[in-house]
Each structure stands twice: as structure tokens, then as C-alpha cells.
Tab-separated table of C-alpha atoms in Angstrom:
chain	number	residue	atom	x	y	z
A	42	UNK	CA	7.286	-19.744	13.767
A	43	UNK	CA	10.059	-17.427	13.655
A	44	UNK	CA	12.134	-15.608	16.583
A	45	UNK	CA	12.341	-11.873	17.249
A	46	UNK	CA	15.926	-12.424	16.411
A	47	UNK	CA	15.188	-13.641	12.847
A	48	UNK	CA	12.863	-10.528	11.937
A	49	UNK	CA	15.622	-8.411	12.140
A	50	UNK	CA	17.699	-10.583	9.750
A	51	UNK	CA	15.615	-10.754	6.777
A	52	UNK	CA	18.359	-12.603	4.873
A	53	UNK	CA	18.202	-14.928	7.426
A	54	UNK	CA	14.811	-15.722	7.373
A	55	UNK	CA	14.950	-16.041	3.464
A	56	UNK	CA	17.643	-18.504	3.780
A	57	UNK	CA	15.619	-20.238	5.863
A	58	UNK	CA	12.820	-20.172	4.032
A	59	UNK	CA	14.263	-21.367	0.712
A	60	UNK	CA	15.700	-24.157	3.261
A	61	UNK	CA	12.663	-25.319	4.432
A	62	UNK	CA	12.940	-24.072	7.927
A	63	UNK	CA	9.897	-21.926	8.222
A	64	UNK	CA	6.779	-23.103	7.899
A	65	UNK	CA	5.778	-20.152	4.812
A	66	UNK	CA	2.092	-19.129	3.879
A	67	UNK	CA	0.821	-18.297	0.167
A	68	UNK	CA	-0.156	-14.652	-0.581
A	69	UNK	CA	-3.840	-13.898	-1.717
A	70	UNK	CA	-4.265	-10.531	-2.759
A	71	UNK	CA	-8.409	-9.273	-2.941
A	72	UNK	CA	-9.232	-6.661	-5.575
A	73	UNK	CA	-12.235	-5.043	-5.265
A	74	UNK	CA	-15.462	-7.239	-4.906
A	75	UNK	CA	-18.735	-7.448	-3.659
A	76	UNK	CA	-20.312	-10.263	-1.921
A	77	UNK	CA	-24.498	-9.932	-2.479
A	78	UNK	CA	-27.429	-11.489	-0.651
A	79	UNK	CA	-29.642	-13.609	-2.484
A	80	UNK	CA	-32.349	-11.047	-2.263
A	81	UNK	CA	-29.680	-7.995	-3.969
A	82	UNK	CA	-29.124	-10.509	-6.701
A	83	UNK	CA	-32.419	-10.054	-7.928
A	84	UNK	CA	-32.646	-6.599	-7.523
A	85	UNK	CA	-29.659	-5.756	-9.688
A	86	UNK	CA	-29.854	-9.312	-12.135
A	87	UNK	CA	-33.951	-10.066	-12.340
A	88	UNK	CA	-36.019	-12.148	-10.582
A	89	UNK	CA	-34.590	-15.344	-10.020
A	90	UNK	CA	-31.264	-15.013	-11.215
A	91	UNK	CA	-28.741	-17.168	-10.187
A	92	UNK	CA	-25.367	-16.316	-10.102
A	93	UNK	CA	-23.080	-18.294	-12.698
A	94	UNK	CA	-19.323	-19.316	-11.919
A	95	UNK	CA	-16.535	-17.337	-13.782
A	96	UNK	CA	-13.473	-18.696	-11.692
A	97	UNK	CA	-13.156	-21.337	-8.492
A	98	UNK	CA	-11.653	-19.196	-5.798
A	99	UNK	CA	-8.493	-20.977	-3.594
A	100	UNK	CA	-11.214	-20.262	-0.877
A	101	UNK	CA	-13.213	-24.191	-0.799
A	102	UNK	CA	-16.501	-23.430	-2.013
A	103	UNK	CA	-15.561	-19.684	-3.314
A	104	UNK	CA	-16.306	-18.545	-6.656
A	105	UNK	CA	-15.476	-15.303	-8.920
A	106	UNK	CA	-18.961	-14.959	-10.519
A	107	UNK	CA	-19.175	-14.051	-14.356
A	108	UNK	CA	-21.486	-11.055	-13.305
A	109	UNK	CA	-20.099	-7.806	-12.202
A	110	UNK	CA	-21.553	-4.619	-11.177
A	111	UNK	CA	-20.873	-0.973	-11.038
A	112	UNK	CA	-19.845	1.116	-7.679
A	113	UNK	CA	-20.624	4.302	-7.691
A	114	UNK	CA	-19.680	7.188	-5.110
A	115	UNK	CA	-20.185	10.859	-4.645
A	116	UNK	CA	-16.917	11.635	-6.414
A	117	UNK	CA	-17.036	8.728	-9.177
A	118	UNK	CA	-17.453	5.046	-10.443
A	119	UNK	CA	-15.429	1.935	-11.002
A	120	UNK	CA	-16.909	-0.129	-13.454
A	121	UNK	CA	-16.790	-4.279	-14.004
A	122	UNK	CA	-16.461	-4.934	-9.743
A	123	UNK	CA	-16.605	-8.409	-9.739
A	124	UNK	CA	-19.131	-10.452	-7.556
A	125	UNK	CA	-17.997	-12.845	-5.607
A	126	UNK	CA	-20.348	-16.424	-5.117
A	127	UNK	CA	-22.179	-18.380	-3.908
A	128	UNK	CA	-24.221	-15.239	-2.539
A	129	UNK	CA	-24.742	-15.254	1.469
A	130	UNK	CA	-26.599	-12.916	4.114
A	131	UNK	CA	-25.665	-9.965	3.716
A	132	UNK	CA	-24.408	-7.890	0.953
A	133	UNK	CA	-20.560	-6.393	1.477
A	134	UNK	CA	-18.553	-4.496	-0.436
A	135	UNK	CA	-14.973	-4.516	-0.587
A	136	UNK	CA	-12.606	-2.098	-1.885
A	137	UNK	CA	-9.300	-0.582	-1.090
A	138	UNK	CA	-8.538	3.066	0.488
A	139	UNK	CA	-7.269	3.879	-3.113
A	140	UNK	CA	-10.616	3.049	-4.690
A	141	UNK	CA	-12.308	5.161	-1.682
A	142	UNK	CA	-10.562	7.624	-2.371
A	143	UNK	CA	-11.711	7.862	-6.351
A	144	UNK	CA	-15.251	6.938	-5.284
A	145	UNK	CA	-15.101	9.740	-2.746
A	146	UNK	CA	-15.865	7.361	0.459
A	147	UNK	CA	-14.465	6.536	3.828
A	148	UNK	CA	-14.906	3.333	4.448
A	149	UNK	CA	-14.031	1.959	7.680
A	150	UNK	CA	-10.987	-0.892	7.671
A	151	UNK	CA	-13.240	-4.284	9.260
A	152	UNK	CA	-13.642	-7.786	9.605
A	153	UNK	CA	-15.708	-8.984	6.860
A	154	UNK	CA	-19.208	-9.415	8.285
A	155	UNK	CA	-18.297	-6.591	10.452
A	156	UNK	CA	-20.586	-4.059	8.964
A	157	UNK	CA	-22.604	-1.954	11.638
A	158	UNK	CA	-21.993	1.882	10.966
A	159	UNK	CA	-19.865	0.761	7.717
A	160	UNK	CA	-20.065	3.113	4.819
A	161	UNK	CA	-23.010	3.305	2.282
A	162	UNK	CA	-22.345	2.904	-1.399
A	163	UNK	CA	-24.113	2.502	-4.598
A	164	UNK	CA	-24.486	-0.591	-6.692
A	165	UNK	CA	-25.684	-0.734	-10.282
A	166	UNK	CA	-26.436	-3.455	-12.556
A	167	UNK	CA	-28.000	-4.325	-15.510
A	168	UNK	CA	-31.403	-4.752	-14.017
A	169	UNK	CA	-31.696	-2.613	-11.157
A	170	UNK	CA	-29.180	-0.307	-8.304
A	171	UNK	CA	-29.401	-0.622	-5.027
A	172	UNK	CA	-28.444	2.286	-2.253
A	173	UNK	CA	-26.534	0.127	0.256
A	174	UNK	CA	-27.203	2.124	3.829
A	175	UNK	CA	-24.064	0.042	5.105
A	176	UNK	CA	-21.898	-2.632	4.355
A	177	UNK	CA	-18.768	-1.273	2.251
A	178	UNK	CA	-15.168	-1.459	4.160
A	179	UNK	CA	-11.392	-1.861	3.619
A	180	UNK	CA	-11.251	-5.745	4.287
A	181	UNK	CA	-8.901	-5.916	7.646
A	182	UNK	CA	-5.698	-7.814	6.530
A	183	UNK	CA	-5.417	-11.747	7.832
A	184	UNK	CA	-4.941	-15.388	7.345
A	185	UNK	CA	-7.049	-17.969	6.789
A	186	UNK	CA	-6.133	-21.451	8.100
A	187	UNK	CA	-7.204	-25.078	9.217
A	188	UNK	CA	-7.331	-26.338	12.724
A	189	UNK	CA	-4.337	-28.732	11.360
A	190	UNK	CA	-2.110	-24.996	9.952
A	191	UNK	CA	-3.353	-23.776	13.747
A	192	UNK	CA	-1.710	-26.501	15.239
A	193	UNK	CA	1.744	-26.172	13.357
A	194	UNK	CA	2.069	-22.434	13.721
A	195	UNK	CA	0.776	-22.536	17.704
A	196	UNK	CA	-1.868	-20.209	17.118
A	197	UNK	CA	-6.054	-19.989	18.166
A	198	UNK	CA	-8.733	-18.466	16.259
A	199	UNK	CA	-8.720	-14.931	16.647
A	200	UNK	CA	-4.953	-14.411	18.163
A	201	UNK	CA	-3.188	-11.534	16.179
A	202	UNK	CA	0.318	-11.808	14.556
A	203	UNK	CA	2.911	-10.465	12.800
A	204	UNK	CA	3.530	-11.055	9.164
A	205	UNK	CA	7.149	-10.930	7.784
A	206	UNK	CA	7.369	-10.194	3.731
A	207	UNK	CA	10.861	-11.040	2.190
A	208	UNK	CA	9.987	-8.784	-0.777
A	209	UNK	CA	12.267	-5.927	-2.360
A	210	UNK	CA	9.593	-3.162	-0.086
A	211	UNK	CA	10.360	-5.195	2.717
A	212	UNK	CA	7.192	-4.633	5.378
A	213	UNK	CA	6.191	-6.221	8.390
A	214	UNK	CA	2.486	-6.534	8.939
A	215	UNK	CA	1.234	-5.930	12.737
A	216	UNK	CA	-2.000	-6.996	13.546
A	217	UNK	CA	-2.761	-9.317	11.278
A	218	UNK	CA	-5.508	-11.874	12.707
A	219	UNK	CA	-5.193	-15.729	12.553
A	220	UNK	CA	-9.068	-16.958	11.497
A	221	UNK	CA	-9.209	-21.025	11.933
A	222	UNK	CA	-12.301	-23.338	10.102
A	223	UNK	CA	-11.821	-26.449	8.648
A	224	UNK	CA	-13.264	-24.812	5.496
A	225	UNK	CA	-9.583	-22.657	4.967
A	226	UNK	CA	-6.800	-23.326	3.195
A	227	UNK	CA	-3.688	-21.311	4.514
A	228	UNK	CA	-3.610	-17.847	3.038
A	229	UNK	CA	-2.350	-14.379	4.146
A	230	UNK	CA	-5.009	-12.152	2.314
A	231	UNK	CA	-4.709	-8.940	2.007
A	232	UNK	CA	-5.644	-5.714	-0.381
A	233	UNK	CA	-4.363	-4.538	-3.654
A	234	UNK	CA	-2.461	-1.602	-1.399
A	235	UNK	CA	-1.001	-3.239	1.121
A	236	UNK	CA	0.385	-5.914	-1.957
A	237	UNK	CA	1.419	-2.637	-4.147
A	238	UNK	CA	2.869	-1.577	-1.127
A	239	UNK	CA	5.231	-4.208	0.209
A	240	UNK	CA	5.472	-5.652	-3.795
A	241	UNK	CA	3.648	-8.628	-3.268
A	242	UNK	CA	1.797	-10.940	-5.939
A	243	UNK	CA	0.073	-14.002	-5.738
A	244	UNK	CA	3.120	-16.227	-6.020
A	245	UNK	CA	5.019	-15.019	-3.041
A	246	UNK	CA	4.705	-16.236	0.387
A	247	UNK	CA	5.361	-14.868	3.388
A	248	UNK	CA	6.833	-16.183	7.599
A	249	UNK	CA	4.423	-14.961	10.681
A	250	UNK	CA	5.826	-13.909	14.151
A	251	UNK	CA	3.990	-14.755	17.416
A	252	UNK	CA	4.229	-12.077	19.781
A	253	UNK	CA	3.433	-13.953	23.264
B	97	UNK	CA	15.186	5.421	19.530
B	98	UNK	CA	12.856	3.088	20.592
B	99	UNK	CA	13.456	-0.370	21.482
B	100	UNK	CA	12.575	-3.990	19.858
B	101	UNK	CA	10.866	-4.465	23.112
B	102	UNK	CA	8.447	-1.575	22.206
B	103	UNK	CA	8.479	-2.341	18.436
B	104	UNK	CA	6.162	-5.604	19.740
B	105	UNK	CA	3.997	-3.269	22.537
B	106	UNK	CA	2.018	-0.697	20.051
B	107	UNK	CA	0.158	0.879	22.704
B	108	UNK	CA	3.104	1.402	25.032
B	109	UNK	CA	4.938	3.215	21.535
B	110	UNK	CA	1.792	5.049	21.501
B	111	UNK	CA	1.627	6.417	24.893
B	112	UNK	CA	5.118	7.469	24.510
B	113	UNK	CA	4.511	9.546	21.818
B	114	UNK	CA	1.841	11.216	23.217
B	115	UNK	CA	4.153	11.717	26.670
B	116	UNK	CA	6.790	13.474	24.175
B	117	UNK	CA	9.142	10.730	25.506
B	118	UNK	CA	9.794	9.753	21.674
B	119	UNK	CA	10.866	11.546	18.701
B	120	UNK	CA	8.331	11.237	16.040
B	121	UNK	CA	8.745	11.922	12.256
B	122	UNK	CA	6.029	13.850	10.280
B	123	UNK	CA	4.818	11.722	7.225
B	124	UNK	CA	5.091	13.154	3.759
B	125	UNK	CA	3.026	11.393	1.228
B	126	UNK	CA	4.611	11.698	-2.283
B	127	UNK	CA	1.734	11.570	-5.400
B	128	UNK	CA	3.140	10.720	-8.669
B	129	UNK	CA	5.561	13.338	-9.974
B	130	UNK	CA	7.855	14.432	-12.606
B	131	UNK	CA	11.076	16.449	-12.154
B	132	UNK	CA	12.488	17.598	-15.425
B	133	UNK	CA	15.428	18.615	-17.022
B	134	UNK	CA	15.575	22.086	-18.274
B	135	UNK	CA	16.219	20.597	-21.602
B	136	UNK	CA	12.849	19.139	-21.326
B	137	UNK	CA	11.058	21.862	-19.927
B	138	UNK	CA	11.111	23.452	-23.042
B	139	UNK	CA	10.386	20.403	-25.382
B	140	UNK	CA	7.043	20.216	-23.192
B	141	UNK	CA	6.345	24.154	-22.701
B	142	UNK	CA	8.151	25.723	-25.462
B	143	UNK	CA	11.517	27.392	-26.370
B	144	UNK	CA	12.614	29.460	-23.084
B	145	UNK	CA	10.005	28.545	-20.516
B	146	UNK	CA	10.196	28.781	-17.155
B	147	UNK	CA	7.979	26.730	-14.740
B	148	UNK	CA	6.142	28.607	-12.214
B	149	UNK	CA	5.566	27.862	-9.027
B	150	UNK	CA	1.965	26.130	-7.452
B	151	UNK	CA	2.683	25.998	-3.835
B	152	UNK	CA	5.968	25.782	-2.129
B	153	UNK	CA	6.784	22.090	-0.702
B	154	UNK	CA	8.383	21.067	3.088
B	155	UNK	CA	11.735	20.380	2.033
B	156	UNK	CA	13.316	24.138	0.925
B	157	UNK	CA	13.646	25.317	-2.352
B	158	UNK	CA	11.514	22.934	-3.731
B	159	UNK	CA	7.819	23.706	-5.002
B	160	UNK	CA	4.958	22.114	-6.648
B	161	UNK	CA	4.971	23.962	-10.642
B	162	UNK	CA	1.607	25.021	-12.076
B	163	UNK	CA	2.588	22.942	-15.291
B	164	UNK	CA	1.136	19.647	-15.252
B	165	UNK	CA	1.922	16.757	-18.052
B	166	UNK	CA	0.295	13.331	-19.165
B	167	UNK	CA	2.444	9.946	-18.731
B	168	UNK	CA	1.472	7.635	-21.458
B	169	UNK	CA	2.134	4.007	-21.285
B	170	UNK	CA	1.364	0.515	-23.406
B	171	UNK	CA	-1.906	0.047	-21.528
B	172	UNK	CA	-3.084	3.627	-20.759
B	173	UNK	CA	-2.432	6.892	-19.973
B	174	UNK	CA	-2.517	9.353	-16.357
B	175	UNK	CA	-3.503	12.810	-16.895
B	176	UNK	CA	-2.337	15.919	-15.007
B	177	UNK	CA	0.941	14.459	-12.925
B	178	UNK	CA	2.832	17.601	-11.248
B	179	UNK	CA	5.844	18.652	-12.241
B	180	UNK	CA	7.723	19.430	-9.332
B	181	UNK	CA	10.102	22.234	-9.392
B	182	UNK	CA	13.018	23.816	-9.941
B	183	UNK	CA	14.406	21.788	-13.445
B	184	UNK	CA	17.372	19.765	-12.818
B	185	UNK	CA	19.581	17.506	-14.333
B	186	UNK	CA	17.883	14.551	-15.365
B	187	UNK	CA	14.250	13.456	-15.773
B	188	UNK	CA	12.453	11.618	-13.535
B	189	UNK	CA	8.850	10.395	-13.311
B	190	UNK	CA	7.599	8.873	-9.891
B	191	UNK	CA	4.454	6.585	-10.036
B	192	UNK	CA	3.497	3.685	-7.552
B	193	UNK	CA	2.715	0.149	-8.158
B	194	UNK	CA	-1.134	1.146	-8.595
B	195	UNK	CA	-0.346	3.830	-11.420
B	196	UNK	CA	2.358	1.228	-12.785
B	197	UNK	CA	-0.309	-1.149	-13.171
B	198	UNK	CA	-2.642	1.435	-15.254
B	199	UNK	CA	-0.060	2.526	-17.390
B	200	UNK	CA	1.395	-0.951	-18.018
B	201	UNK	CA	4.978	-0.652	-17.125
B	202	UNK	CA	7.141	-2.142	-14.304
B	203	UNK	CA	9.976	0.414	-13.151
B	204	UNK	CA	11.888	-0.748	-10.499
B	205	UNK	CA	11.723	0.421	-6.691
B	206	UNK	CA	14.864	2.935	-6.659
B	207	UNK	CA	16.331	5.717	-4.683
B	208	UNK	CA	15.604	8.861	-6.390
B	209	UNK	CA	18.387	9.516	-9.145
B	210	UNK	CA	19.231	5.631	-9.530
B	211	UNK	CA	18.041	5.991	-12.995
B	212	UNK	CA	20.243	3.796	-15.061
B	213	UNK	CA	18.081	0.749	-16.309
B	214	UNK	CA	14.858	1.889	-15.202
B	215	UNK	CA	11.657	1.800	-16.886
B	216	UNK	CA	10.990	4.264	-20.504
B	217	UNK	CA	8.127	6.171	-20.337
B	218	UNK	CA	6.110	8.736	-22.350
B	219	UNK	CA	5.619	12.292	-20.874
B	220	UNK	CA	2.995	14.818	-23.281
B	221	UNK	CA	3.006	18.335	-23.016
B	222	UNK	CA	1.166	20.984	-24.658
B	223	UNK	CA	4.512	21.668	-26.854
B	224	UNK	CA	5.378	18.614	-27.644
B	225	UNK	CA	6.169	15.319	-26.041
B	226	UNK	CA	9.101	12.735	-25.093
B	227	UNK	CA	9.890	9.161	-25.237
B	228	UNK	CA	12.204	9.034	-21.895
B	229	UNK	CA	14.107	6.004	-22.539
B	230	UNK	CA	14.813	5.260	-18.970
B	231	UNK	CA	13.848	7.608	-16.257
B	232	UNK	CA	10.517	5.848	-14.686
B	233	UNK	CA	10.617	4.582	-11.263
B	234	UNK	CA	8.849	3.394	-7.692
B	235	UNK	CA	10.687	5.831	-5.366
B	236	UNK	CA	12.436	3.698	-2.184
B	237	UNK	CA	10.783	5.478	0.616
B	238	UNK	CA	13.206	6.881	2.787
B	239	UNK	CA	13.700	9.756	5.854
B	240	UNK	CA	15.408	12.805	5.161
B	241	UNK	CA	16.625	14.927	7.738
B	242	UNK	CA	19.151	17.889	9.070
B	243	UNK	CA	22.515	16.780	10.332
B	244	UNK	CA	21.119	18.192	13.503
B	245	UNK	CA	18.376	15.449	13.493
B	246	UNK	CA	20.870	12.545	12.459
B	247	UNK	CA	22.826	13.431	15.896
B	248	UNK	CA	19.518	13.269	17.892
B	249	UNK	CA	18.290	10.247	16.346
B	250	UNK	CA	22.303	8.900	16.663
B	251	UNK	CA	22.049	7.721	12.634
B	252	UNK	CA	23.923	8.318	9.344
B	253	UNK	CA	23.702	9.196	6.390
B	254	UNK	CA	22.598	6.002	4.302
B	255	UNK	CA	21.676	4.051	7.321
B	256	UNK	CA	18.835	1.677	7.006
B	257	UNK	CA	16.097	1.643	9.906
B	258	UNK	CA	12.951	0.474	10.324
B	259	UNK	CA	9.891	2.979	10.857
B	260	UNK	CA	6.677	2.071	12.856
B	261	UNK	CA	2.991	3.375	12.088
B	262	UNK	CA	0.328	3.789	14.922
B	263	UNK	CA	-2.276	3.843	12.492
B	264	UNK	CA	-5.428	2.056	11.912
B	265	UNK	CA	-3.620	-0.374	9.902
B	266	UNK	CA	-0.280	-0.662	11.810
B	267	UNK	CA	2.966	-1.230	9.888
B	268	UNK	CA	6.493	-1.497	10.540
B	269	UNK	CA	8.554	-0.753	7.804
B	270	UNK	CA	11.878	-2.411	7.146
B	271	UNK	CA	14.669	-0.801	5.131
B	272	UNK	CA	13.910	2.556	5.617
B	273	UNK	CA	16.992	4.615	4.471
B	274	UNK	CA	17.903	7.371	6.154
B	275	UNK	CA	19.642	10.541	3.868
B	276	UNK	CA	21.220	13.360	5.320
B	277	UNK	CA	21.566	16.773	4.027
B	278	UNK	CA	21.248	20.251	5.410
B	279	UNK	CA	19.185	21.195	3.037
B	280	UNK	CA	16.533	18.749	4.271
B	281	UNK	CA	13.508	19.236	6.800
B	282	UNK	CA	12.275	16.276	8.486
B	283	UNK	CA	9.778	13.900	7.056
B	284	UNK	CA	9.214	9.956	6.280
B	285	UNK	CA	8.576	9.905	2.381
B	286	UNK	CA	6.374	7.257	1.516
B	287	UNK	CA	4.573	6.921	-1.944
B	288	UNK	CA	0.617	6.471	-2.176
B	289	UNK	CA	-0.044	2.727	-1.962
B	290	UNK	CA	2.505	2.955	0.999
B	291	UNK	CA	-0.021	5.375	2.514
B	292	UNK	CA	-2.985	4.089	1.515
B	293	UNK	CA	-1.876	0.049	3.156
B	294	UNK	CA	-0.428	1.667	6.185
B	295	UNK	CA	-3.975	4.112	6.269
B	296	UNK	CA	-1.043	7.233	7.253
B	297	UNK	CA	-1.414	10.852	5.908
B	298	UNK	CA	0.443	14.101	6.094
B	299	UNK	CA	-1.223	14.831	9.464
B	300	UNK	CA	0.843	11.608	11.062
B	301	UNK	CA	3.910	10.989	12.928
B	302	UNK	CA	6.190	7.669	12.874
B	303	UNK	CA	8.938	6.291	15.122
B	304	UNK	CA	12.083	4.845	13.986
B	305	UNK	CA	13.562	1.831	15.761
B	306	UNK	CA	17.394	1.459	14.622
B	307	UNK	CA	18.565	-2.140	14.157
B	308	UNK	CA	22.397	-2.146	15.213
């Protein structure tokens, strides 16, 4: 955990971060997916259709699915959104403000799971579409980690930090909220804008402040 | 000026603004954009053209032209990209990281007329079209303002300060450089994906907090 101090010395926190002093966490940036419930799988796949695994996600248990689908809006489409296994309760879409804005949407920025008044959308594959009445948002930046990460970094479930990104669009992240199971492996997720944004990729990392 | 104290209270920022006890800084969201030399106005348009104007823009003397051109890159192309106007001395193309992406090129984050090393980049016009050997980049966001604002705000020309969001999605961005000129109107310049992460838009305010 870094001071208030360090965040206004960004060389000093990368010095201290190529020296080992900061505890750092790994970057995942989401594109666009969609997360479907067994019973949508059919619908748009066939009856029966099980979802087949394209790429193990860092995520344990997470896959990228070989299957995607199509999105469509009232302004436009984005083609080949990938589906992200194994399929769970309820079907959520995921996109950023920059693919609202070509699919002529306003999705609300949420938790994931958080999908009460959400926005509809329209989801076509190769053996069906669905009109989803809810349950497309901008995923709500934040970090995945075990109880064991919790520990280090003194934070709960739930608390909300700052995140610190040494890259050349240096931003600082406010808000960003620490979500502990044993299932996660440390990651600061966050959407292709806010990475295009502060020129982050997969292979950066980045410090958190505590506020409190 | 705000303080680092009130950098870490959003809500107490926010109230401020709303009291009028704070400065704020209107938000001007910049969409990809070519200026061109007149050189290359008339390689695009033809032999003596002129480009007309669209709509006038904030800062004076500067206006959005009715002429319109396609950027064409290794891995695709963007269609209809304003020209902004009047011609000046050198080309310059604006994208951010998103458009990057769909064109396939990587310019580099630069203040606007840093040109030398950045990215080449086709332009096509309905007269004819150039191969801009350098002369594509991500514009550094930055503040422009009056010398009458730089004595409020008690900053200078060049300075670097960081700007805070009340949005939605709140950000706080570092490295924010402030440039000075007369000529200027106040406004925050930020690209698209800047926008889109931080959820701002031209109806928005920001606060600076200065770091020295």
C-alpha cells in the first residue's frame, strides 16, 4: 500500500515498484462479452448445446467460449461478441460506452450481476435472437483478489480504492472496488476505454491507494 | 485550487462546486481530426480550394470545415474524419487508442505539433490522396486557458496539474498540462476514450488540484 505522498511522485512509486517495494497488481482488460444462461444458450445455439472452450480465462474456472454472437442496437451491430463460459444465471452483457455509443444504447456503468433497470439489447446467433429486457451495462472497474491478496493490501470485500497507473496517460482510478473469494486471482479489470485511456495492456500492472 | 485533502473527499469537491466555492473547467471532447496544410488542402480538394466552414468551435478562430477525408491504415480504414479549420502549417491527424487500434497503427501520445517521429498515415480525398510520412498522433490532453485564467488558477504556462472528474466513473487525471495563450477560451481537452473511461461530456465541469 502506498502513501498519499507517493501518488504525487509517480517516479517515485515506479522506482519503487521496479524495486520491489509495492506490492503491484496485473492489468486485465474486458472487451466486449456476454455471459448467457443455460436456458439463452439454447435459444441462440439449439437445443442442448453446450458451450465449447476457445481460451482458459486468468479467472479459475473462466473460459472464452469458441461461440460468439451478434449485438445489435437501434443505431447498429458489432459482430463476433465473444461468450464467455461456463454459462450461469443470468444472461449479461458487457460492453464499453464506445460500443454504446455505435449500438445506440445507454447502458448503465454496474456491478456485474447488478442488472435491475439495466439496458435491453439484442442478441443474435446462429439458431435463434433473443430481446434481452435487461441485463447489458458498462462493467464497473475493480479488482479481484484472494482472502490471502486481502490480507497483504489491508483491505475487506467491498472497500473502495484508488488505483495508481505508471503509464505514459498517467490516470488515477477513484472508486475502484476491492471484491475478495478464494476463487480470484489478483487482477485490476477494467474496460477497453478506461485501458485506451490511461494506455494500459495486459502486461502492465498497476499500485492501489487506501483512502482510510 | 483545491486541496489533496479534497482530491480524497469526492463528495465534499462536489458540494463545492455546486456552492461556486471552486473554479471548474468546462470539458471539451476532441473526435478524431485532421488539420491540414494549405499545401494539402488542395492535393485533397483540388488546385485553389478553400475549406469552408461547418460550425464555428470554442476556442476563436477555429471552426469545424464541411470537408471531410478518409484515414487509411494497414488494417482498415475510418471514413468521414473532420477537417478542422483554418489550414496551417503542417498536417496533423488526431485519432485515439480505439481508432489506432482499427486502423492498425501506434502514434505516440504527443502535444499537438510534436510531430517529428510520429506515426505515417494515409489521408483520401476526393482529389487525390497522401501518404503523410509522419504526422499521426494521440493528442496529450491538456487545459488551455486566457492569461487571465492562469492568474486565477495561480499556474503557468506548461505547468503540469492534475484534473478531477465528478462523474459516474470518477477519475483524477495526472499530468495534465496547462498552455497559455490569449487566444484561448477555457476548456479541459480530452480525446474520446478519455471521455468515454471517465463517462464526461461537453456538458461537464472538472477541478484542477496543482501539485507544488
Amino acid at each position: 500500500m502506498s502513501t498519499i505522498k507517493e501518488i504525487l511522485e509517480p517516479n517515485r512509486v515506479k522506482s519503487l515498484i521496479h524495486e520491489g517495494g509495492v506490492k503491484t497488481i496485473p492489468v486485465g482488460v474486458s472487451a466486449r462479452h456476454v455471459h448467457l444462461s443455460p436456458e439463452h444458450v439454447e435459444v441462440l445455439f439449439g437445443t442442448g448445446y453446450q458451450l465449447q472452450i476457445h481460451k482458459l480465462l486468468s479467472q479459475p474456472g473462466q473460459f472464452a467460449a469458441k461461440e460468439t454472437v451478434m449485438l445489435a442496437g437501434p443505431k447498429g451491430v458489432i459482430d463476433k461478441v465473444r461468450i464467455l463460459g461456463p454459462a450461469r444465471g443470468k444472461t449479461q452483457v458487457e460492453v464499453s460506452l464506445t460500443d454504446a455509443h455505435r449500438l445506440g444504447v445507454s447502458p448503465p456503468v454496474r456491478d456485474s450481476g447488478d442488472l435491475a433497470g439495466s439496458s435491453p439489447i439484442t442478441l443474435v446467433g446462429p439458431n435463434g435472437s433473443i430481446y434481452l429486457h435487461e441485463g447489458l451495462i458498462i462493467a464497473s472497474r475493480h479488482i479481484h483478489m484472494s482472502q490471502e491478496d486481502a490480507l497483504d493490501f489491508q483491505v475487506d470485500d467491498g472497500d473502495n480504492v484508488f488505483v495508481i497507473c505508471q503509464s505514459e496517460r498517467q490516470i488515477i482510478f477513484s472508486n475502484v472496488k476491492i471484491r475478495v473469494s478464494p476463487n480470484y486471482r489478483l487482477e485490476f479489470h477494467i474496460d477497453t476505454d478506461e485501458a485506451n485511456a490511461a494506455k494500459l495492456t495486459n502486461d502492465d500492472n498497476v499500485v492501489i491507494l487506501k483512502t482510510t
